[in-house]
JSON list of C-alpha atoms in Angstrom, two decimals:
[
{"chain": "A", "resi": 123, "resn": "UNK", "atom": "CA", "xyz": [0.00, 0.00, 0.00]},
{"chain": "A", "resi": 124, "resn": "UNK", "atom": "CA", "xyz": [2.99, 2.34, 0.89]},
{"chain": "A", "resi": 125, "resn": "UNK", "atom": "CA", "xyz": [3.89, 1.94, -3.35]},
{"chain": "A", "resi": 126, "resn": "UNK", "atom": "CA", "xyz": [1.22, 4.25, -4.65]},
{"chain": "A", "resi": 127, "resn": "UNK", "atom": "CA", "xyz": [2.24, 8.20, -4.89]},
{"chain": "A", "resi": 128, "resn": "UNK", "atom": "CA", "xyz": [-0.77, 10.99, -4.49]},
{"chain": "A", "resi": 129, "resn": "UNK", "atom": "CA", "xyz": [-0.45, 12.05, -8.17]},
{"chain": "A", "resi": 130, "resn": "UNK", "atom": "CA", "xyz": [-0.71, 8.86, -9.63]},
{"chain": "A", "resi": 131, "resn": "UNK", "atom": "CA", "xyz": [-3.44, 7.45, -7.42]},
{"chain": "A", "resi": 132, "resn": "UNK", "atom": "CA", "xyz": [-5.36, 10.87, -8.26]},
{"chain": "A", "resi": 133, "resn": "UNK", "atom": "CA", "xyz": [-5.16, 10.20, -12.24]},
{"chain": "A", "resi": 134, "resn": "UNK", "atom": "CA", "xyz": [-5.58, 6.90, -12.50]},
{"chain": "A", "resi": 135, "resn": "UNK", "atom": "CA", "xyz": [-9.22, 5.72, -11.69]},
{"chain": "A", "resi": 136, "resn": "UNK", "atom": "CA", "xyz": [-8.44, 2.04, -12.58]},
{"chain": "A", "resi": 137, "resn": "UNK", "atom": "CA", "xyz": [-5.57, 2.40, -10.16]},
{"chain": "A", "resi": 138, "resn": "UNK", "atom": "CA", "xyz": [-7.60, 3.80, -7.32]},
{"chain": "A", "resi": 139, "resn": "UNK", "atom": "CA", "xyz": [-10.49, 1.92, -7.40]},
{"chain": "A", "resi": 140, "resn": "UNK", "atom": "CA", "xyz": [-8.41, -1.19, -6.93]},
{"chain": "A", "resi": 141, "resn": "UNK", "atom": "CA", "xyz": [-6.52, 0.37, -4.20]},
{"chain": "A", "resi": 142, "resn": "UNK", "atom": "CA", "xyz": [-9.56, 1.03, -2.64]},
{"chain": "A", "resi": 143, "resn": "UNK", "atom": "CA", "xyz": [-11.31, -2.17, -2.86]},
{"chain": "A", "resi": 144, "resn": "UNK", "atom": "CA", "xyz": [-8.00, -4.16, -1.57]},
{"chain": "A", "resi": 145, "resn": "UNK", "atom": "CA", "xyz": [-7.52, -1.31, 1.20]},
{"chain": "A", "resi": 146, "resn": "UNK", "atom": "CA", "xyz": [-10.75, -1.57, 2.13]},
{"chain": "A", "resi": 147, "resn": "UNK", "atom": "CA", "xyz": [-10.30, -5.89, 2.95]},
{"chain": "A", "resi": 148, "resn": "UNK", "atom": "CA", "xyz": [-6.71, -5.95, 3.84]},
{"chain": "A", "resi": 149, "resn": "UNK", "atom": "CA", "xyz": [-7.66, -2.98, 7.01]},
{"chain": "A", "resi": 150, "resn": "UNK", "atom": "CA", "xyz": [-10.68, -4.86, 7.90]},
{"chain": "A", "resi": 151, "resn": "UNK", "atom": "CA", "xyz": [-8.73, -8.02, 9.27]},
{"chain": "A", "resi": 152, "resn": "UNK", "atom": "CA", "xyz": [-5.76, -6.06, 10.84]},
{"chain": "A", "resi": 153, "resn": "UNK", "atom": "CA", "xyz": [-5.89, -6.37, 15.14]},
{"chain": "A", "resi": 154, "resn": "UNK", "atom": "CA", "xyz": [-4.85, -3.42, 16.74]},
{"chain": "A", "resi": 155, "resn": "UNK", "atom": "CA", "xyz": [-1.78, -5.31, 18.64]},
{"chain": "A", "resi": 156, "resn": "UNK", "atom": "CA", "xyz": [-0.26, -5.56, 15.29]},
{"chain": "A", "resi": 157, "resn": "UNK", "atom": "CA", "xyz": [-0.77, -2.35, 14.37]},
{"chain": "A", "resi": 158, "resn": "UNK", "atom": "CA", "xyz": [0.94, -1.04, 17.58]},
{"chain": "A", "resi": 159, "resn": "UNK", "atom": "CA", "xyz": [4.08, -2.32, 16.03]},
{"chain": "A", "resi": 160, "resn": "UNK", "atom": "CA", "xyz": [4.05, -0.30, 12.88]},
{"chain": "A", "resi": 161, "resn": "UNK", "atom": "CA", "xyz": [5.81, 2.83, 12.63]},
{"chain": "A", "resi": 162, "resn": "UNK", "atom": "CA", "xyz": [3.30, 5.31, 13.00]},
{"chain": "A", "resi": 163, "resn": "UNK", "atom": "CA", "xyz": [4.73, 7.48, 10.08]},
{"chain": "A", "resi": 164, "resn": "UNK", "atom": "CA", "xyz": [3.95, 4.43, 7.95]},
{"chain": "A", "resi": 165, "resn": "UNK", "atom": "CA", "xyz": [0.03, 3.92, 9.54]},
{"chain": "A", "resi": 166, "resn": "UNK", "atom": "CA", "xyz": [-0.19, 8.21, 9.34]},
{"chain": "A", "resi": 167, "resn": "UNK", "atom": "CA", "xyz": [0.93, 8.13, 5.07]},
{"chain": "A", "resi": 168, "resn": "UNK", "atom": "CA", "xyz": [-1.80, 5.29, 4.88]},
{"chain": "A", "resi": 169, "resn": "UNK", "atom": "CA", "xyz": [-4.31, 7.58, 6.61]},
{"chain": "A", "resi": 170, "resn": "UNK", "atom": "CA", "xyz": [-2.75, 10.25, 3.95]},
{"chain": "A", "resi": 171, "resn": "UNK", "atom": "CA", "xyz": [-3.44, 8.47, 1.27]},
{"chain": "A", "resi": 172, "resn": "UNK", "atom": "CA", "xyz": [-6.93, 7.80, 1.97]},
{"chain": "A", "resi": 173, "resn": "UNK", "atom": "CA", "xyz": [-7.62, 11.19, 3.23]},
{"chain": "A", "resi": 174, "resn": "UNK", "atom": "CA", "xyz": [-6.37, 12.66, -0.05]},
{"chain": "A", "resi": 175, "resn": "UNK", "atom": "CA", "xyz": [-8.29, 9.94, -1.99]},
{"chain": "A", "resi": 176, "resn": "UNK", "atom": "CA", "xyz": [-11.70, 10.86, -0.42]},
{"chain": "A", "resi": 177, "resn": "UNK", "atom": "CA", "xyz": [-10.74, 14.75, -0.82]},
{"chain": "A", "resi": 178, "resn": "UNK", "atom": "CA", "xyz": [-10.55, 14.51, -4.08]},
{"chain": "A", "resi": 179, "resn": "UNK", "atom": "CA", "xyz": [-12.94, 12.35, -5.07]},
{"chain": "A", "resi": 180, "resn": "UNK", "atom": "CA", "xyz": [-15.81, 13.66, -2.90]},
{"chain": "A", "resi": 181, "resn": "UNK", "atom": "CA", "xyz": [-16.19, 16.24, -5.27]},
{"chain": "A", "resi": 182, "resn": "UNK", "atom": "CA", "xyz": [-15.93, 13.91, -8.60]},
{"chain": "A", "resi": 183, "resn": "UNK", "atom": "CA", "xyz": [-16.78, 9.79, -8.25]},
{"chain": "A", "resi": 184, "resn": "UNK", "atom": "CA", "xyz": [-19.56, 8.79, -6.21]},
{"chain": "A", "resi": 185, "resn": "UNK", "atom": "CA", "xyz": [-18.25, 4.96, -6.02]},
{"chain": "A", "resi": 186, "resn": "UNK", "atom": "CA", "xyz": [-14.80, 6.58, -5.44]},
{"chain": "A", "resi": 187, "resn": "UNK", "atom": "CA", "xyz": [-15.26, 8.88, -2.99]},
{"chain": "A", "resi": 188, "resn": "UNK", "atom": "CA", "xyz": [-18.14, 5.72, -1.42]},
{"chain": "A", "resi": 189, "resn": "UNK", "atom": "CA", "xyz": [-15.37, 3.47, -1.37]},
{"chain": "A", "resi": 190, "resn": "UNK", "atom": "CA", "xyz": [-12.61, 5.56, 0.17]},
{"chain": "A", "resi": 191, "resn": "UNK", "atom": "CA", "xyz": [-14.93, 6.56, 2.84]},
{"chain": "A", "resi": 192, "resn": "UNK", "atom": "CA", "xyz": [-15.33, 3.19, 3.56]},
{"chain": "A", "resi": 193, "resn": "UNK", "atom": "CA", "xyz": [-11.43, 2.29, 3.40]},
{"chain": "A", "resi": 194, "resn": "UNK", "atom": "CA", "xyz": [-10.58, 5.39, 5.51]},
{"chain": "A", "resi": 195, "resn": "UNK", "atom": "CA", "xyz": [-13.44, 4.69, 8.20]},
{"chain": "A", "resi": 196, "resn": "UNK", "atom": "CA", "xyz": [-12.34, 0.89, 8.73]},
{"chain": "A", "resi": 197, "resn": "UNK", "atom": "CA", "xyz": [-8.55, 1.69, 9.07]},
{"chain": "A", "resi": 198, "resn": "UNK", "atom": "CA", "xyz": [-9.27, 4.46, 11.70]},
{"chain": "A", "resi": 199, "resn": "UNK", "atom": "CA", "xyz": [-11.72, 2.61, 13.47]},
{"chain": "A", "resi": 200, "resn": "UNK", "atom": "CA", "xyz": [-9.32, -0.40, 13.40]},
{"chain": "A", "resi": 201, "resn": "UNK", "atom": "CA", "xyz": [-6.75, 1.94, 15.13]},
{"chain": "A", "resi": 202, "resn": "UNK", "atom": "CA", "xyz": [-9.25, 3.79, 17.17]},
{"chain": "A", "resi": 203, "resn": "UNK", "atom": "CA", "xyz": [-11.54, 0.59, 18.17]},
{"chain": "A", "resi": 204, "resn": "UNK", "atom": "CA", "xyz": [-13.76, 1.75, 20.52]},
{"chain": "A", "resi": 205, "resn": "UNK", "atom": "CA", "xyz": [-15.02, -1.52, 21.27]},
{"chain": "A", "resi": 206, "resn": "UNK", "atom": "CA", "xyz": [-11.69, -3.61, 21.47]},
{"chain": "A", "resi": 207, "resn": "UNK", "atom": "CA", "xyz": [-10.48, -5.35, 24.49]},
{"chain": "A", "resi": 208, "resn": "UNK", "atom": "CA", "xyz": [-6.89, -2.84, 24.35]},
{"chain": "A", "resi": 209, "resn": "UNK", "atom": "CA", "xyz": [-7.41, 0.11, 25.84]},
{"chain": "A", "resi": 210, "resn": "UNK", "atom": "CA", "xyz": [-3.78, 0.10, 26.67]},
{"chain": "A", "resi": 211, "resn": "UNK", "atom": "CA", "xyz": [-2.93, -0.97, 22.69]},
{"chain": "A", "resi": 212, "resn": "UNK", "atom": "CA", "xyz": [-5.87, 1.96, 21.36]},
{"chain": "A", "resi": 213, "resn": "UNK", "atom": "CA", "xyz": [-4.41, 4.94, 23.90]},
{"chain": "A", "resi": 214, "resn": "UNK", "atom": "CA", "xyz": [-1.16, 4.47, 22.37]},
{"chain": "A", "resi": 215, "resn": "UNK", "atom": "CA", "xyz": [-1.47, 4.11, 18.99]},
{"chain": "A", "resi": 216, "resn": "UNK", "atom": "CA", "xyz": [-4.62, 7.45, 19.27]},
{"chain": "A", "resi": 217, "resn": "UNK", "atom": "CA", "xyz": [-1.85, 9.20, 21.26]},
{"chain": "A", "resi": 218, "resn": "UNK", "atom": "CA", "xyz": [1.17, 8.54, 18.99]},
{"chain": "A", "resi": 219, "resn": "UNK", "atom": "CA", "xyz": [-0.83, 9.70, 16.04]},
{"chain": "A", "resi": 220, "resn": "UNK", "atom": "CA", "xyz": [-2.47, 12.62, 17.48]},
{"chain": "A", "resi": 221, "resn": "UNK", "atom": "CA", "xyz": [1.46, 13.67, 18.39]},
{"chain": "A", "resi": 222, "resn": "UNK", "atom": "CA", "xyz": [3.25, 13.30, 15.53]},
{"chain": "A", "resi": 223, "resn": "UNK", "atom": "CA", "xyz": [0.30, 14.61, 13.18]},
{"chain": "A", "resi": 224, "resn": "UNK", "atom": "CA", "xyz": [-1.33, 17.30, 15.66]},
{"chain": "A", "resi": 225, "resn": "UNK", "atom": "CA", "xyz": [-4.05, 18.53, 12.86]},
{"chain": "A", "resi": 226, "resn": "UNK", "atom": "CA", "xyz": [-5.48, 15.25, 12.06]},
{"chain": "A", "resi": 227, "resn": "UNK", "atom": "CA", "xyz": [-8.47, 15.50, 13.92]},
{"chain": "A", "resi": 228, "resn": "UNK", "atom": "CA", "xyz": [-9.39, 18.39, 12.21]},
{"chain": "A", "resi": 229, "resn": "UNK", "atom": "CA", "xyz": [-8.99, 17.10, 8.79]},
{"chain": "A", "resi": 230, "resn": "UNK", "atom": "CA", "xyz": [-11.00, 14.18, 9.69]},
{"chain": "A", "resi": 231, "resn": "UNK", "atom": "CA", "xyz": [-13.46, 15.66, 10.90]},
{"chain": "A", "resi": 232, "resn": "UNK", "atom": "CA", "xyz": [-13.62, 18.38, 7.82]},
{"chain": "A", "resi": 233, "resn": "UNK", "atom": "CA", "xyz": [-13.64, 15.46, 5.81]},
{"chain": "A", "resi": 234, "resn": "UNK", "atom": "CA", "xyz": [-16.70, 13.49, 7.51]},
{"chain": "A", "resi": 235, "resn": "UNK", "atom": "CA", "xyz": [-18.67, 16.94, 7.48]},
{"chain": "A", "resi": 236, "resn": "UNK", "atom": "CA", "xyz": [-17.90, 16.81, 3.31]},
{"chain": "A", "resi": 237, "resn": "UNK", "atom": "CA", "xyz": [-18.81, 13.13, 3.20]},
{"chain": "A", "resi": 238, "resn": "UNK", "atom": "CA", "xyz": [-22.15, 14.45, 5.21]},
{"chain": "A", "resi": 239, "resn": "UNK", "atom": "CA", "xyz": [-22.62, 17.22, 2.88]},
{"chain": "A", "resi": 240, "resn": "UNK", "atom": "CA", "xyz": [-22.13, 15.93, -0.33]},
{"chain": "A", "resi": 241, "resn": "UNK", "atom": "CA", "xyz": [-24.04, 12.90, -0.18]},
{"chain": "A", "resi": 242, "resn": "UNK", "atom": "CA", "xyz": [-22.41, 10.95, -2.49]},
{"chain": "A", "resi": 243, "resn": "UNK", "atom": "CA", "xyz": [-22.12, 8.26, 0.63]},
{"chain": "A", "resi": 244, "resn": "UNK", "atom": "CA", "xyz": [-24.56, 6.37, 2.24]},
{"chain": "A", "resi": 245, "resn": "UNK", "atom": "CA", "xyz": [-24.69, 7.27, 6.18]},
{"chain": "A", "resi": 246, "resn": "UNK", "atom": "CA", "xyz": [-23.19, 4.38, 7.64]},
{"chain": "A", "resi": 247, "resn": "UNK", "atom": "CA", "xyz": [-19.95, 5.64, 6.30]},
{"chain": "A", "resi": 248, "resn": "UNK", "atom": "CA", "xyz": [-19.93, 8.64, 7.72]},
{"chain": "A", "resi": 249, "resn": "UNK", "atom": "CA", "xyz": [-21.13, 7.19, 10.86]},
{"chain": "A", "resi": 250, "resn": "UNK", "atom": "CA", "xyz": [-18.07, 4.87, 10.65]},
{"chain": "A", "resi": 251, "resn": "UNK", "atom": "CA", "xyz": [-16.09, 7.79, 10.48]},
{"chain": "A", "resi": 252, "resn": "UNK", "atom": "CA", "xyz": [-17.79, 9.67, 13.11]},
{"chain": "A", "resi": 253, "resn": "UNK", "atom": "CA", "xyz": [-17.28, 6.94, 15.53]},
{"chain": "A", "resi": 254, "resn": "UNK", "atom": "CA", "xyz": [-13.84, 6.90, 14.98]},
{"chain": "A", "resi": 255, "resn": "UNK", "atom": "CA", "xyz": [-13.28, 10.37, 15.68]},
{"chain": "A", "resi": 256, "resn": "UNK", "atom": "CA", "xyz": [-14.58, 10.58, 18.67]},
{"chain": "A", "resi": 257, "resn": "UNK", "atom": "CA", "xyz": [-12.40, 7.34, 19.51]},
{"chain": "A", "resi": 258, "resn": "UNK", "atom": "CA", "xyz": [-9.38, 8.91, 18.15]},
{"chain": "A", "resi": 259, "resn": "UNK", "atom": "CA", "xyz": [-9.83, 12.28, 20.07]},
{"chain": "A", "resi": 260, "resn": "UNK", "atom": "CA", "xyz": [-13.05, 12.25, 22.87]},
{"chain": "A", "resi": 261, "resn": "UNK", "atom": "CA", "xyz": [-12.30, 15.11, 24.59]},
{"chain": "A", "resi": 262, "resn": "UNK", "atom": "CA", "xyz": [-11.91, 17.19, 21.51]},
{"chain": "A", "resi": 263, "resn": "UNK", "atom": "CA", "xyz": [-15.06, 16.08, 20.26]},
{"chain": "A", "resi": 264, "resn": "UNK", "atom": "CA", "xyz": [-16.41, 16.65, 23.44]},
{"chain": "A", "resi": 265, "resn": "UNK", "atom": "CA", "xyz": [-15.37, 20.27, 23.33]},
{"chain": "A", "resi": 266, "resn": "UNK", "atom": "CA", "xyz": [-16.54, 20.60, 19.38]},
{"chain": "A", "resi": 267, "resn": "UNK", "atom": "CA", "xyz": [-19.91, 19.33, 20.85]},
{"chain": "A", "resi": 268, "resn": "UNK", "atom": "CA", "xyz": [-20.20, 22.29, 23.36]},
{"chain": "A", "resi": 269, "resn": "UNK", "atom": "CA", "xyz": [-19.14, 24.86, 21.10]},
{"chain": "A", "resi": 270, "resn": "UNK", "atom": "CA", "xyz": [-21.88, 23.92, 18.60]},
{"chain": "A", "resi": 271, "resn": "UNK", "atom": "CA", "xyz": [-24.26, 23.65, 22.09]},
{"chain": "A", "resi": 272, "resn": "UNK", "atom": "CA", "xyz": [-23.70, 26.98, 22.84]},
{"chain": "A", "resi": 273, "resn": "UNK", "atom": "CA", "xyz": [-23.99, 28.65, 18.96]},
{"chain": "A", "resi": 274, "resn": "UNK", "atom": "CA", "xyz": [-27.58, 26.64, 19.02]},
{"chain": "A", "resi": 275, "resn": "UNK", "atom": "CA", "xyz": [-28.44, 28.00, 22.72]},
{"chain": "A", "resi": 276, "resn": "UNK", "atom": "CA", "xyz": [-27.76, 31.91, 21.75]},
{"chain": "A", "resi": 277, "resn": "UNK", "atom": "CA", "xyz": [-30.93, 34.17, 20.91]},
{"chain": "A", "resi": 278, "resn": "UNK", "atom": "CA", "xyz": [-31.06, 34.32, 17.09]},
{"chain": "A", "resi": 279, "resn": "UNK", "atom": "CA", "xyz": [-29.92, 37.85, 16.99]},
{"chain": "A", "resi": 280, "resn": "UNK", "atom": "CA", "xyz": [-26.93, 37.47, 18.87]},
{"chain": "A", "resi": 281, "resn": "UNK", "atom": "CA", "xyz": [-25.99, 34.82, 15.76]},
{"chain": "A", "resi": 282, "resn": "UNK", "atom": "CA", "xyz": [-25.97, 37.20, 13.53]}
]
């Protein structure tokens, strides 16, 4: 997976959609103990790769930007499982990513707001993705939560 470079896997649709479709079963059966011993600059350029894939094809291919929504919500929620038995194994690997890439939350989450928005993915991907952004980073999405609390709790003049 590390073989592919962003402007080929852009201009090539053949190229990406197999990507995709072999990302999207080889990160389904990966276990989060195993994943603890990858480098995380390799498991962040996989999380690159993705992102940039959805990016740009959010705005283009339906089945493309479908199918790296998919792909990007089962590797994060493989190395943010909520539900796994490693809390120990998940805080590291959330931690380690959150501090060498400090603005990944942020692009994930502006990316799950464009899958939202553009509708060119059914909802249980961006619920995938939702759920594993609020394992990846609670307490920011915790904060996020009140901010948008308090913008919907203000009189309507005070919005403007």
């Amino acid at each position: 997976m590390m073989l592919v470079d962003r402007h080929r896997f852009c201009q090539y649709e053949k190229l990406a959609k197999a990507y995709l479709m072999l990302a999207g079963e080889l990160l389904r059966d990966l276990h989060l103990w195993f994943l603890c011993e990858v480098p995380v600059g390799e498991l962040l350029h996989v999380i690159h790769m993705l992102e940039i894939s959805l990016g740009y094809y959010i705005s283009g291919s339906a089945s493309l930007a479908s199918q790296s929504a998919d792909a990007l919500g089962i590797f994060t929620g493989v190395l943010c499982c909520a539900e796994c038995d490693s809390v120990e194994h998940r805080d590291r690997v959330c931690g380690s990513l959150l501090h060498t890439d400090p603005n990944l939350f942020s692009r994930l989450l502006r990316l799950t707001l464009d899958v939202v928005l553009s509708r060119k993915c059914p909802s249980s991907k961006a619920e995938v993705l939702l759920r594993s952004l609020i394992a990846l980073d609670g307490e920011s999405f915790r904060r996020l939560a009140g901010e948008f609390a308090e913008i919907a709790c203000r009189p309507a003049r005070m919005r403007r």
